Amino acid sequence: MNYMSSVLCAAMATSVLAGCDPRETGAVGDPELAERVRDEFVHAWNGYVLHAWGHDGLNPVSETYYDWYDASLYMTPLDAFDTMLLMGLDDEALRAKQLILENLSFDHDFTVQLFEVTIRILGGLITAYQMDGDPRFLELAVDLADRLLPAFESPTGMPYWGVNLRTGETTGTVMNPAEIGTLTLEFGALSRLTGRPLYYERAKRGVMAVYERRSEIGLVGTTIDVETGEWIDTESHITGRIDSYYEYLLKAWLLFDDEDFREMWETSIAAANRYLPHEVESGYWYGHVDMHTGERTATRFGALDAFMPAVLGLGGDGDRAARLMDSVYKMWTTFGIEPEQLDYVTMEVVSPAYYLRPESLESAYYLYRLTGDDRYLQMGRTMFEAIVANCRTESGYTMLTDVTTMEQGDRMESFFLAETLKYAYLLFAPPETLDFDGVIFNTEAHPIRRTW
Ligand code: DMJ
């Protein structure tokens, strides 16, 4: 049993989530449904190939493409590549690999968002290198990371929002815990793979600067000025702008054996578990509070918050994981598909879109792998079938503008192929498809293996 497994098993021994090895939990999946997920992945990828080839992504209704910046950074093929390898789609993977290696360049005079480019592109390249073995993926990752490093040159060590890939000029002093804290797995893995500690040191210094500014009761706020170190928005929660801060505290400890991260994770999750949970008639939720007083500021929960059962489960807190997952599923089934945000007291939609997000399926996958409980398999089935029924188009899959009407929008985010369909596939596929205990997924579902 490796280190990660033993940490997890030790933690789980005290929780209701018993068992660590999926074969021991009896989690056999649903191989027929896994095949269907694979077919739907191919359908979505073919839409990209036909209408958006070489661009960042597909608009599946208008059958057009989009790019985030003035030139493509090949987000969809990079995000999709390791899913193809896991699904055994070797021809598709080879075409994606050729497209990336023949065309991808980071020598562009434009500013990119540090967080998004790190989780999707740097993360995609690192896993591509680990799974495929071609050193050109690692060379691209190093080139990208070197161009991103100037972002960390702030007075506090917390990175700026964006950086110009060619000039290194930085932009954006208002940042948040998620965008600062969700860089350590990618920069840390690169340090281990290259023997250059600088990447990890820079990313870690940024997270520690956030952690050191936690409130007297141990919580972090929504936005912070990276030059002054002052909090701007002091609302605390687990939704966007804070969410993966918690995820990476835990995962950096597990991936790198770094005791500093263990301490940061244990302190931070204890505060979150003390002040955020809210038991109301509709169930058990994690809401919003003021970071200084702990007073309730909002009763909102949403699609992004649904990552939390997975992280709680991975951290060994089976009881909270199971209870929160029931609420996640209720959020999904109340409307047929989860909304971006709801008020869990009134159960009314606050923000009605569904962006093809993965977090609910991700949590179903983790809890199924950790417990072998068929309830999670069934939850995943319901979610996958709802996505097929409502988001499928002739040329791919689209986001919905409103889950109360199921009106379709016109956008397929790259994380649909990186995460949503990957977690669905892994949930239903035989456990040996991926050794769950041997990898740590980055927040874009790129599995990172501790090869060092
Ligand atoms: C993805 O880019 C990542 O999962 C990120 O952590 C949150 N947003 C999307 C998916 O919803």
Tab-separated table of C-alpha atoms and ligand atoms in Angstrom:
chain	number	residue	atom	x	y	z
A	1	MET	CA	0.000	0.000	0.000
A	2	ASN	CA	1.464	3.365	-0.945
A	3	TYR	CA	1.667	6.448	1.250
A	4	MET	CA	-1.481	8.064	-0.123
A	5	SER	CA	-3.480	4.889	0.432
A	6	SER	CA	-2.246	4.468	3.955
A	7	VAL	CA	-3.039	8.079	4.856
A	8	LEU	CA	-6.477	7.691	3.390
A	9	CYS	CA	-7.119	4.337	5.022
A	10	ALA	CA	-5.930	5.597	8.396
A	11	ALA	CA	-8.291	8.519	8.104
A	12	MET	CA	-11.182	6.415	6.846
A	13	ALA	CA	-10.840	3.919	9.675
A	14	THR	CA	-12.562	6.389	11.953
A	15	SER	CA	-15.319	7.252	9.496
A	16	VAL	CA	-18.360	5.604	8.018
A	17	LEU	CA	-16.525	5.278	4.710
A	18	ALA	CA	-14.870	1.935	5.242
A	19	GLY	CA	-12.475	0.349	2.789
A	20	CYS	CA	-9.885	1.866	0.500
A	21	ASP	CA	-9.144	-0.549	-2.253
A	22	PRO	CA	-12.047	-0.425	-4.729
A	23	ARG	CA	-11.753	-4.154	-5.280
A	24	GLU	CA	-12.266	-4.622	-1.548
A	25	THR	CA	-15.300	-2.363	-1.493
A	26	GLY	CA	-16.868	-4.402	-4.290
A	27	ALA	CA	-17.268	-1.350	-6.498
A	28	VAL	CA	-17.590	-3.043	-9.873
A	29	GLY	CA	-19.249	-0.195	-11.768
A	30	ASP	CA	-21.519	-0.596	-14.762
A	31	PRO	CA	-19.349	-1.505	-17.762
A	32	GLU	CA	-22.208	-1.152	-20.268
A	33	LEU	CA	-22.828	2.391	-19.165
A	34	ALA	CA	-19.103	3.073	-19.319
A	35	GLU	CA	-19.269	2.140	-23.013
A	36	ARG	CA	-22.105	4.615	-23.505
A	37	VAL	CA	-20.116	7.362	-21.823
A	38	ARG	CA	-17.259	6.568	-24.199
A	39	ASP	CA	-19.604	6.797	-27.199
A	40	GLU	CA	-20.882	10.170	-25.997
A	41	PHE	CA	-17.313	11.364	-25.526
A	42	VAL	CA	-16.595	10.414	-29.150
A	43	HIS	CA	-19.744	12.254	-30.248
A	44	ALA	CA	-18.625	15.433	-28.452
A	45	TRP	CA	-15.043	15.130	-29.715
A	46	ASN	CA	-16.237	14.629	-33.294
A	47	GLY	CA	-18.143	17.912	-33.024
A	48	TYR	CA	-14.910	19.618	-32.046
A	49	VAL	CA	-13.027	17.928	-34.890
A	50	LEU	CA	-15.610	18.983	-37.482
A	51	HIS	CA	-16.348	22.536	-36.373
A	52	ALA	CA	-13.586	23.754	-34.074
A	53	TRP	CA	-10.440	21.870	-35.051
A	54	GLY	CA	-7.331	23.700	-33.849
A	55	HIS	CA	-9.245	26.139	-31.655
A	56	ASP	CA	-9.788	26.287	-27.910
A	57	GLY	CA	-13.345	25.024	-28.006
A	58	LEU	CA	-16.640	24.294	-29.699
A	59	ASN	CA	-19.933	26.206	-29.816
A	60	PRO	CA	-22.037	23.126	-30.551
A	61	VAL	CA	-25.322	24.751	-31.569
A	62	SER	CA	-24.009	27.368	-34.002
A	63	GLU	CA	-21.307	24.859	-35.039
A	64	THR	CA	-18.611	27.475	-34.609
A	65	TYR	CA	-15.481	27.720	-32.481
A	66	TYR	CA	-14.126	29.994	-29.764
A	67	ASP	CA	-10.656	30.981	-28.594
A	68	TRP	CA	-9.944	32.516	-25.197
A	69	TYR	CA	-7.183	34.788	-26.508
A	70	ASP	CA	-5.826	36.096	-29.832
A	71	ALA	CA	-4.422	32.678	-30.674
A	72	SER	CA	-5.542	29.174	-29.761
A	73	LEU	CA	-3.930	27.442	-26.777
A	74	TYR	CA	-5.520	24.122	-27.835
A	75	MET	CA	-7.547	23.835	-24.626
A	76	THR	CA	-10.029	21.205	-25.723
A	77	PRO	CA	-7.501	18.739	-27.172
A	78	LEU	CA	-5.185	19.235	-24.188
A	79	ASP	CA	-7.971	18.817	-21.685
A	80	ALA	CA	-9.357	15.797	-23.553
A	81	PHE	CA	-6.112	13.930	-24.266
A	82	ASP	CA	-5.721	11.938	-21.044
A	83	THR	CA	-9.445	11.082	-21.027
A	84	MET	CA	-8.925	9.542	-24.472
A	85	LEU	CA	-6.005	7.489	-23.176
A	86	LEU	CA	-8.068	6.254	-20.210
A	87	MET	CA	-10.945	5.343	-22.532
A	88	GLY	CA	-8.632	3.510	-24.939
A	89	LEU	CA	-9.433	5.928	-27.791
A	90	ASP	CA	-5.997	5.544	-29.322
A	91	ASP	CA	-6.722	6.978	-32.779
A	92	GLU	CA	-8.364	10.096	-31.360
A	93	ALA	CA	-5.505	10.479	-28.870
A	94	LEU	CA	-2.896	10.245	-31.625
A	95	ARG	CA	-4.616	12.962	-33.685
A	96	ALA	CA	-4.928	15.217	-30.641
A	97	LYS	CA	-1.280	14.641	-29.771
A	98	GLN	CA	-0.139	15.530	-33.287
A	99	LEU	CA	-2.298	18.653	-33.313
A	100	ILE	CA	-0.839	19.806	-29.992
A	101	LEU	CA	2.804	18.985	-30.654
A	102	GLU	CA	2.834	20.428	-34.172
A	103	ASN	CA	1.053	23.673	-33.336
A	104	LEU	CA	1.054	24.657	-29.679
A	105	SER	CA	3.262	27.653	-28.890
A	106	PHE	CA	3.271	29.923	-25.853
A	107	ASP	CA	5.241	32.712	-27.512
A	108	HIS	CA	2.323	35.147	-27.652
A	109	ASP	CA	2.060	38.817	-26.771
A	110	PHE	CA	-1.133	38.537	-24.720
A	111	THR	CA	-2.127	38.180	-21.078
A	112	VAL	CA	-3.486	34.864	-19.805
A	113	GLN	CA	-5.301	34.020	-16.591
A	114	LEU	CA	-2.735	32.255	-14.402
A	115	PHE	CA	-5.234	29.908	-12.705
A	116	GLU	CA	-7.125	28.701	-15.777
A	117	VAL	CA	-4.014	28.207	-17.887
A	118	THR	CA	-2.328	26.331	-15.038
A	119	ILE	CA	-5.151	23.889	-14.286
A	120	ARG	CA	-6.144	23.205	-17.897
A	121	ILE	CA	-2.961	23.547	-19.925
A	122	LEU	CA	-0.054	23.019	-17.524
A	123	GLY	CA	-1.993	20.238	-15.787
A	124	GLY	CA	-2.942	18.690	-19.134
A	125	LEU	CA	0.671	18.757	-20.359
A	126	ILE	CA	2.072	17.199	-17.169
A	127	THR	CA	-0.382	14.308	-17.250
A	128	ALA	CA	0.097	13.904	-21.003
A	129	TYR	CA	3.818	13.558	-20.349
A	130	GLN	CA	3.294	11.078	-17.525
A	131	MET	CA	0.810	8.927	-19.433
A	132	ASP	CA	2.228	9.125	-22.963
A	133	GLY	CA	5.934	9.530	-22.177
A	134	ASP	CA	6.756	11.930	-25.028
A	135	PRO	CA	9.319	14.435	-23.636
A	136	ARG	CA	7.923	17.197	-25.878
A	137	PHE	CA	4.926	17.464	-23.512
A	138	LEU	CA	7.310	18.161	-20.636
A	139	GLU	CA	9.271	20.698	-22.709
A	140	LEU	CA	6.037	22.571	-23.426
A	141	ALA	CA	5.094	22.453	-19.738
A	142	VAL	CA	8.460	23.927	-18.719
A	143	ASP	CA	8.212	26.655	-21.361
A	144	LEU	CA	4.724	27.586	-20.152
A	145	ALA	CA	5.635	27.536	-16.453
A	146	ASP	CA	8.695	29.737	-17.068
A	147	ARG	CA	6.466	32.286	-18.814
A	148	LEU	CA	3.976	32.190	-15.905
A	149	LEU	CA	6.577	32.610	-13.123
A	150	PRO	CA	6.641	36.463	-13.237
A	151	ALA	CA	3.069	36.350	-11.918
A	152	PHE	CA	4.455	35.472	-8.484
A	153	GLU	CA	6.583	38.639	-8.209
A	154	SER	CA	4.239	40.581	-5.916
A	155	PRO	CA	5.171	42.185	-2.564
A	156	THR	CA	3.256	39.478	-0.665
A	157	GLY	CA	4.210	36.470	-2.812
A	158	MET	CA	0.557	35.996	-3.785
A	159	PRO	CA	0.391	35.838	-7.581
A	160	TYR	CA	-1.215	38.430	-9.816
A	161	TRP	CA	-4.335	37.398	-11.746
A	162	GLY	CA	-2.656	37.354	-15.151
A	163	VAL	CA	0.661	37.522	-16.969
A	164	ASN	CA	1.704	38.361	-20.524
A	165	LEU	CA	3.216	35.199	-21.981
A	166	ARG	CA	5.871	37.077	-23.959
A	167	THR	CA	6.762	40.108	-21.847
A	168	GLY	CA	6.049	38.785	-18.340
A	169	GLU	CA	4.025	41.915	-17.564
A	170	THR	CA	1.508	41.215	-14.794
A	171	THR	CA	-2.141	42.308	-14.476
A	172	GLY	CA	-4.781	42.224	-11.740
A	173	THR	CA	-4.120	42.840	-8.047
A	174	VAL	CA	-7.490	41.542	-6.847
A	175	MET	CA	-7.230	37.775	-6.399
A	176	ASN	CA	-8.922	35.036	-4.417
A	177	PRO	CA	-7.890	31.954	-2.404
A	178	ALA	CA	-8.874	29.500	-5.158
A	179	GLU	CA	-6.825	31.146	-7.899
A	180	ILE	CA	-3.849	31.596	-5.561
A	181	GLY	CA	-4.091	28.194	-3.940
A	182	THR	CA	-4.815	26.017	-6.966
A	183	LEU	CA	-1.333	26.034	-8.494
A	184	THR	CA	0.684	23.822	-6.154
A	185	LEU	CA	-0.057	20.416	-7.705
A	186	GLU	CA	0.966	21.527	-11.210
A	187	PHE	CA	3.987	23.651	-10.243
A	188	GLY	CA	4.988	21.084	-7.614
A	189	ALA	CA	4.803	18.165	-10.031
A	190	LEU	CA	6.911	20.148	-12.488
A	191	SER	CA	9.525	20.755	-9.799
A	192	ARG	CA	9.687	17.042	-9.087
A	193	LEU	CA	9.851	16.109	-12.769
A	194	THR	CA	12.556	18.670	-13.643
A	195	GLY	CA	14.544	18.823	-10.404
A	196	ARG	CA	13.960	22.605	-10.271
A	197	PRO	CA	12.466	23.499	-6.842
A	198	LEU	CA	11.627	27.073	-7.854
A	199	TYR	CA	8.187	26.234	-9.311
A	200	TYR	CA	6.955	24.590	-6.114
A	201	GLU	CA	8.518	27.233	-3.886
A	202	ARG	CA	6.750	30.055	-5.698
A	203	ALA	CA	3.349	28.357	-5.687
A	204	LYS	CA	3.659	27.296	-2.046
A	205	ARG	CA	4.715	30.787	-0.920
A	206	GLY	CA	1.543	32.190	-2.478
A	207	VAL	CA	-0.743	29.750	-0.627
A	208	MET	CA	1.051	30.309	2.661
A	209	ALA	CA	0.530	34.052	2.277
A	210	VAL	CA	-3.240	33.445	2.080
A	211	TYR	CA	-3.212	31.002	4.981
A	212	GLU	CA	-1.258	33.426	7.188
A	213	ARG	CA	-3.976	36.003	6.584
A	214	ARG	CA	-6.816	33.720	7.744
A	215	SER	CA	-9.089	35.310	10.313
A	216	GLU	CA	-9.040	34.842	14.079
A	217	ILE	CA	-11.574	32.029	13.594
A	218	GLY	CA	-9.544	30.385	10.827
A	219	LEU	CA	-11.527	31.327	7.715
A	220	VAL	CA	-10.503	32.999	4.461
A	221	GLY	CA	-12.473	35.564	2.475
A	222	THR	CA	-13.500	35.799	-1.165
A	223	THR	CA	-11.062	38.407	-2.529
A	224	ILE	CA	-7.706	39.799	-1.436
A	225	ASP	CA	-5.285	42.456	-2.731
A	226	VAL	CA	-2.005	40.724	-3.607
A	227	GLU	CA	0.021	43.923	-3.164
A	228	THR	CA	-1.277	45.099	0.224
A	229	GLY	CA	-2.358	41.721	1.577
A	230	GLU	CA	-5.696	43.223	2.687
A	231	TRP	CA	-8.944	41.299	2.341
A	232	ILE	CA	-11.484	43.039	0.096
A	233	ASP	CA	-14.557	40.782	0.234
A	234	THR	CA	-14.698	39.002	3.599
A	235	GLU	CA	-17.436	36.490	2.815
A	236	SER	CA	-16.344	32.882	3.432
A	237	HIS	CA	-17.812	29.806	1.702
A	238	ILE	CA	-16.786	26.835	-0.473
A	239	THR	CA	-18.070	28.071	-3.810
A	240	GLY	CA	-16.126	29.633	-6.708
A	241	ARG	CA	-13.129	31.769	-5.672
A	242	ILE	CA	-12.491	29.681	-2.554
A	243	ASP	CA	-13.473	26.102	-3.536
A	244	SER	CA	-10.259	24.474	-4.752
A	245	TYR	CA	-8.144	26.308	-2.120
A	246	TYR	CA	-9.345	23.589	0.273
A	247	GLU	CA	-8.959	20.857	-2.341
A	248	TYR	CA	-5.276	21.679	-2.982
A	249	LEU	CA	-4.328	22.026	0.702
A	250	LEU	CA	-5.302	18.369	1.135
A	251	LYS	CA	-3.997	17.124	-2.182
A	252	ALA	CA	-0.615	18.910	-1.916
A	253	TRP	CA	-0.090	17.175	1.418
A	254	LEU	CA	-1.005	13.793	-0.080
A	255	LEU	CA	0.985	14.203	-3.307
A	256	PHE	CA	4.153	15.738	-1.890
A	257	ASP	CA	4.205	14.471	1.743
A	258	ASP	CA	4.534	18.110	2.738
A	259	GLU	CA	3.770	18.512	6.452
A	260	ASP	CA	3.180	22.247	6.034
A	261	PHE	CA	0.223	21.404	3.847
A	262	ARG	CA	-1.030	18.840	6.334
A	263	GLU	CA	-1.095	21.524	8.997
A	264	MET	CA	-2.747	24.073	6.693
A	265	TRP	CA	-5.364	21.523	5.603
A	266	GLU	CA	-6.210	20.314	9.103
A	267	THR	CA	-6.491	23.830	10.535
A	268	SER	CA	-8.480	25.163	7.589
A	269	ILE	CA	-10.948	22.306	7.222
A	270	ALA	CA	-11.616	22.345	10.971
A	271	ALA	CA	-12.637	26.013	10.737
A	272	ALA	CA	-14.706	25.408	7.597
A	273	ASN	CA	-16.479	22.462	9.253
A	274	ARG	CA	-17.209	24.525	12.333
A	275	TYR	CA	-18.693	27.616	10.691
A	276	LEU	CA	-20.019	26.768	7.212
A	277	PRO	CA	-22.361	23.750	7.630
A	278	HIS	CA	-26.043	24.572	7.896
A	279	GLU	CA	-28.686	21.993	8.716
A	280	VAL	CA	-32.117	23.099	7.489
A	281	GLU	CA	-35.316	21.344	6.466
A	282	SER	CA	-34.012	20.567	2.975
A	283	GLY	CA	-30.841	18.929	4.299
A	284	TYR	CA	-27.222	19.499	5.283
A	285	TRP	CA	-25.422	22.239	3.349
A	286	TYR	CA	-22.279	24.399	3.419
A	287	GLY	CA	-23.383	28.052	3.283
A	288	HIS	CA	-21.786	31.497	3.452
A	289	VAL	CA	-20.577	33.350	6.576
A	290	ASP	CA	-18.471	36.365	7.418
A	291	MET	CA	-14.815	35.275	7.790
A	292	HIS	CA	-14.327	37.312	10.986
A	293	THR	CA	-17.554	36.743	12.912
A	294	GLY	CA	-18.822	33.448	11.510
A	295	GLU	CA	-22.255	35.040	11.118
A	296	ARG	CA	-24.414	33.656	8.303
A	297	THR	CA	-24.400	35.945	5.242
A	298	ALA	CA	-26.168	33.782	2.642
A	299	THR	CA	-27.916	30.424	2.309
A	300	ARG	CA	-26.587	29.584	-1.146
A	301	PHE	CA	-25.071	26.387	-2.541
A	302	GLY	CA	-24.326	25.517	-6.159
A	303	ALA	CA	-22.793	23.333	-8.830
A	304	LEU	CA	-19.240	24.408	-7.961
A	305	ASP	CA	-19.733	23.616	-4.252
A	306	ALA	CA	-20.482	20.011	-5.179
A	307	PHE	CA	-16.740	19.178	-5.187
A	308	MET	CA	-16.813	19.118	-1.384
A	309	PRO	CA	-18.107	15.571	-0.718
A	310	ALA	CA	-15.164	14.259	-2.769
A	311	VAL	CA	-12.644	16.300	-0.768
A	312	LEU	CA	-14.264	15.451	2.562
A	313	GLY	CA	-14.200	11.766	1.597
A	314	LEU	CA	-10.576	11.900	0.478
A	315	GLY	CA	-9.736	13.627	3.749
A	316	GLY	CA	-11.372	10.816	5.724
A	317	ASP	CA	-14.543	12.560	6.849
A	318	GLY	CA	-17.047	10.016	5.608
A	319	ASP	CA	-19.929	11.252	7.694
A	320	ARG	CA	-19.949	14.828	6.393
A	321	ALA	CA	-19.140	13.577	2.878
A	322	ALA	CA	-22.173	11.291	2.805
A	323	ARG	CA	-24.541	13.864	4.250
A	324	LEU	CA	-23.446	16.619	1.903
A	325	MET	CA	-23.620	14.257	-1.086
A	326	ASP	CA	-27.291	13.647	-0.320
A	327	SER	CA	-27.842	17.405	-0.616
A	328	VAL	CA	-25.844	17.589	-3.836
A	329	TYR	CA	-28.096	14.914	-5.270
A	330	LYS	CA	-31.186	16.719	-4.024
A	331	MET	CA	-29.965	19.888	-5.763
A	332	TRP	CA	-29.656	17.871	-8.969
A	333	THR	CA	-32.968	16.004	-8.808
A	334	THR	CA	-35.085	18.951	-7.656
A	335	PHE	CA	-34.664	20.539	-11.076
A	336	GLY	CA	-33.653	17.560	-13.239
A	337	ILE	CA	-30.166	19.051	-13.556
A	338	GLU	CA	-28.334	21.132	-10.976
A	339	PRO	CA	-28.473	24.937	-11.241
A	340	GLU	CA	-25.342	27.055	-10.881
A	341	GLN	CA	-26.676	28.321	-7.510
A	342	LEU	CA	-29.735	27.804	-5.357
A	343	ASP	CA	-31.046	29.085	-2.048
A	344	TYR	CA	-31.170	25.942	0.054
A	345	VAL	CA	-33.706	27.365	2.490
A	346	THR	CA	-36.343	28.218	-0.116
A	347	MET	CA	-34.995	25.701	-2.685
A	348	GLU	CA	-35.354	28.419	-5.312
A	349	VAL	CA	-32.899	28.916	-8.120
A	350	VAL	CA	-30.575	31.890	-7.696
A	351	SER	CA	-28.511	31.350	-10.846
A	352	PRO	CA	-30.206	29.050	-13.383
A	353	ALA	CA	-27.495	27.933	-15.842
A	354	TYR	CA	-25.798	24.536	-16.095
A	355	TYR	CA	-22.337	24.845	-17.645
A	356	LEU	CA	-21.749	21.077	-18.053
A	357	ARG	CA	-19.890	21.145	-14.759
A	358	PRO	CA	-18.317	17.954	-13.342
A	359	GLU	CA	-18.293	18.415	-9.577
A	360	SER	CA	-21.399	16.362	-8.722
A	361	LEU	CA	-20.253	13.412	-10.826
A	362	GLU	CA	-16.756	13.830	-9.387
A	363	SER	CA	-18.102	13.453	-5.854
A	364	ALA	CA	-20.231	10.461	-6.849
A	365	TYR	CA	-17.086	8.843	-8.296
A	366	TYR	CA	-14.963	9.458	-5.198
A	367	LEU	CA	-17.609	8.247	-2.779
A	368	TYR	CA	-18.319	5.164	-4.865
A	369	ARG	CA	-14.620	4.298	-5.018
A	370	LEU	CA	-14.220	4.916	-1.286
A	371	THR	CA	-17.301	3.027	-0.089
A	372	GLY	CA	-18.475	0.673	-2.843
A	373	ASP	CA	-21.991	1.857	-2.002
A	374	ASP	CA	-24.278	1.437	-5.028
A	375	ARG	CA	-26.182	4.579	-4.048
A	376	TYR	CA	-23.383	6.615	-5.581
A	377	LEU	CA	-23.403	4.561	-8.749
A	378	GLN	CA	-27.137	5.190	-9.035
A	379	MET	CA	-26.675	8.925	-8.450
A	380	GLY	CA	-24.109	8.980	-11.248
A	381	ARG	CA	-26.474	7.125	-13.591
A	382	THR	CA	-29.206	9.692	-12.992
A	383	MET	CA	-26.836	12.592	-13.599
A	384	PHE	CA	-25.331	11.137	-16.765
A	385	GLU	CA	-28.740	10.286	-18.248
A	386	ALA	CA	-29.987	13.817	-17.517
A	387	ILE	CA	-26.976	15.345	-19.264
A	388	VAL	CA	-27.542	13.162	-22.337
A	389	ALA	CA	-31.268	13.918	-22.383
A	390	ASN	CA	-30.902	17.702	-22.104
A	391	CYS	CA	-27.455	18.842	-23.218
A	392	ARG	CA	-26.801	16.675	-26.300
A	393	THR	CA	-26.866	18.418	-29.668
A	394	GLU	CA	-26.242	17.187	-33.191
A	395	SER	CA	-22.659	18.409	-33.000
A	396	GLY	CA	-21.660	17.864	-29.400
A	397	TYR	CA	-22.848	18.884	-25.936
A	398	THR	CA	-23.952	22.320	-24.793
A	399	MET	CA	-24.431	24.199	-21.559
A	400	LEU	CA	-27.992	25.105	-20.533
A	401	THR	CA	-28.989	28.707	-19.904
A	402	ASP	CA	-31.773	27.657	-17.508
A	403	VAL	CA	-32.322	24.318	-15.799
A	404	THR	CA	-35.950	25.179	-15.016
A	405	THR	CA	-36.751	25.234	-18.752
A	406	MET	CA	-33.793	23.171	-20.052
A	407	GLU	CA	-33.160	25.877	-22.643
A	408	GLN	CA	-29.892	25.203	-24.412
A	409	GLY	CA	-27.070	27.722	-24.763
A	410	ASP	CA	-24.169	27.362	-27.186
A	411	ARG	CA	-20.943	26.422	-25.452
A	412	MET	CA	-19.004	23.261	-24.688
A	413	GLU	CA	-16.326	24.046	-22.094
A	414	SER	CA	-13.144	21.992	-22.320
A	415	PHE	CA	-13.760	20.656	-18.801
A	416	PHE	CA	-16.690	18.649	-20.149
A	417	LEU	CA	-14.178	16.338	-21.866
A	418	ALA	CA	-11.462	16.682	-19.208
A	419	GLU	CA	-13.676	16.130	-16.196
A	420	THR	CA	-17.398	15.528	-16.579
A	421	LEU	CA	-17.182	12.601	-18.976
A	422	LYS	CA	-13.949	11.332	-17.387
A	423	TYR	CA	-15.495	11.064	-13.931
A	424	ALA	CA	-18.645	9.504	-15.405
A	425	TYR	CA	-16.532	6.964	-17.288
A	426	LEU	CA	-14.357	6.128	-14.275
A	427	LEU	CA	-17.440	5.777	-12.072
A	428	PHE	CA	-18.938	3.124	-14.363
A	429	ALA	CA	-15.764	1.466	-15.720
A	430	PRO	CA	-14.100	-1.498	-13.973
A	431	PRO	CA	-11.936	-0.222	-11.080
A	432	GLU	CA	-8.711	-1.405	-12.698
A	433	THR	CA	-9.177	1.240	-15.450
A	434	LEU	CA	-7.331	3.643	-13.150
A	435	ASP	CA	-5.706	2.874	-9.801
A	436	PHE	CA	-7.582	5.426	-7.744
A	437	ASP	CA	-5.100	5.179	-4.877
A	438	GLY	CA	-2.084	5.795	-7.100
A	439	VAL	CA	-2.992	9.219	-8.486
A	440	ILE	CA	-4.063	12.650	-7.326
A	441	PHE	CA	-6.398	14.466	-9.722
A	442	ASN	CA	-5.712	18.118	-10.268
A	443	THR	CA	-8.810	20.297	-10.161
A	444	GLU	CA	-9.305	19.838	-13.918
A	445	ALA	CA	-9.276	16.024	-13.426
A	446	HIS	CA	-5.795	15.481	-14.844
A	447	PRO	CA	-4.449	12.550	-12.813
A	448	ILE	CA	-0.929	13.187	-11.488
A	449	ARG	CA	1.165	10.185	-10.538
A	450	ARG	CA	3.936	10.295	-7.991
A	451	THR	CA	6.677	8.988	-10.267
A	452	TRP	CA	9.434	10.799	-8.365
B	1	DMJ	C1	-13.027	23.521	-13.830
B	1	DMJ	O1	-12.223	24.334	-14.597
B	1	DMJ	C2	-12.345	23.135	-12.540
B	1	DMJ	O2	-12.958	22.010	-11.999
B	1	DMJ	C3	-12.343	24.250	-11.527
B	1	DMJ	O3	-11.818	23.838	-10.292
B	1	DMJ	C4	-13.735	24.765	-11.317
B	1	DMJ	N1	-14.396	25.092	-12.544
B	1	DMJ	C5	-14.367	24.141	-13.632
B	1	DMJ	C6	-15.457	23.106	-13.602
B	1	DMJ	O4	-16.641	23.498	-13.084
